Phi, psi and omega in degrees: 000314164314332186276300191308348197242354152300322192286317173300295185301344152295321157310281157348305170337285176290255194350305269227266172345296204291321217283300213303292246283318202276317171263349156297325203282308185306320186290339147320318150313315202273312152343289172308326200279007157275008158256333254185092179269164185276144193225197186229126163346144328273025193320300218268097190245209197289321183294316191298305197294324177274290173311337180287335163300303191301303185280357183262320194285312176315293193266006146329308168313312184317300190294322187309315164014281202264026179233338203232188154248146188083012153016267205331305169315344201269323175312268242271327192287305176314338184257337173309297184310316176303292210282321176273014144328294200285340209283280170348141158342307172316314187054194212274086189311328146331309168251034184263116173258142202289169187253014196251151157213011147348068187314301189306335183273339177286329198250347160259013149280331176294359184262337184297285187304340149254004145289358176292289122030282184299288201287324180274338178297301183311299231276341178293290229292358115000312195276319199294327180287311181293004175256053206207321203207115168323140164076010237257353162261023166277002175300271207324301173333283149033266167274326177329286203319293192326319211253305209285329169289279194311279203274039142266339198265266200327321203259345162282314176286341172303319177304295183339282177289353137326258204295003168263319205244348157099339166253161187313299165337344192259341178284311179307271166004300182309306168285324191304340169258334160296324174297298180326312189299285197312001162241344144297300190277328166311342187268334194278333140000277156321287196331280207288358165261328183268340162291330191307325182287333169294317188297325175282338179295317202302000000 
């Protein structure tokens, strides 16, 4: 009986966890964009990546708080990785919409660019993790899987709503669903690092 309602409060938990973590990260994003518009290569540079890092890495932070030590690194790695992004070709892809309304070239470059994407982000915020969680370089791994699902989805329905509706507004739409796919599944992430560890003291 004892297992089970441990086992119940664990679900309660994760749950609890994903739901904070998927709306802090979107409303972060949602944020940014009162500073910061989304844009087309070479729009989107090094300044967009340090505020857009800062507002997403914050409130990310708000949930993290209570999972990791050193929170606070998790803010700065995150805005670094976004500035050297933007300092790069790649630039800050997170607020980047492709200048293609190709679909098929938008969803297989979006899988290129976010795994790129995946690996620099996975490789910051690794440092922000590792002292906090076993296994913690399965993060990076992760962020691949994650940056690489999302922003092709995001940048195909962002195409979509280009072309019915003829405005800019349908690539913003586009990302706004890429940050979601990608904060549902980075929590579900999280999930498995930071429980993995309860289930074994258990």
């Amino acid at each position: 009986m004892w297992w089970l309602c441990q086992s119940v409060s664990l679900v309660k938990a994760e749950s609890r966890f994903l739901v904070q973590w998927v709306a802090v990260t979107v409303a972060g994003f949602l944020v940014s964009l009162l500073w910061i518009e989304v844009g087309e290569r070479p729009d989107v540079n090094w300044l967009v990546g340090v505020v857009g890092g800062l507002s997403v890495g914050g409130a990310q932070w708000f949930v993290l708080r209570h999972h990791i030590s050193y929170p606070w690194r998790w803010i700065f790695v995150s805005a670094i990785a976004w500035c050297l992004m933007g300092l790069t070709p790649m630039g800050a892809m997170g607020w980047m919409a492709p200048r293609t309304l190709n679909l098929f070239l938008r969803l297989f470059y979006g899988v290129i660019e976010g795994f790129k994407v995946g690996v620099a982000l996975g490789l910051f915020q690794w440092w922000a993790l590792r002292e906090s969680v076993f296994w913690g370089r399965r993060w990076v791994v992760a962020s691949v899987v994650c940056w690489s699902v999302g922003l092709p989805i995001g940048w195909l329905l962002g195409g979509i709503l280009r072309q019915l509706t003829g405005f800019f507004l349908g690539d913003v739409i586009g990302l706004t669903l890429t940050w979601t796919i990608v904060a549902g599944l980075t929590g579900v992430g999280l999930m498995q690092l930071f429980w993995t560890q309860v289930r074994i003291r258990q």
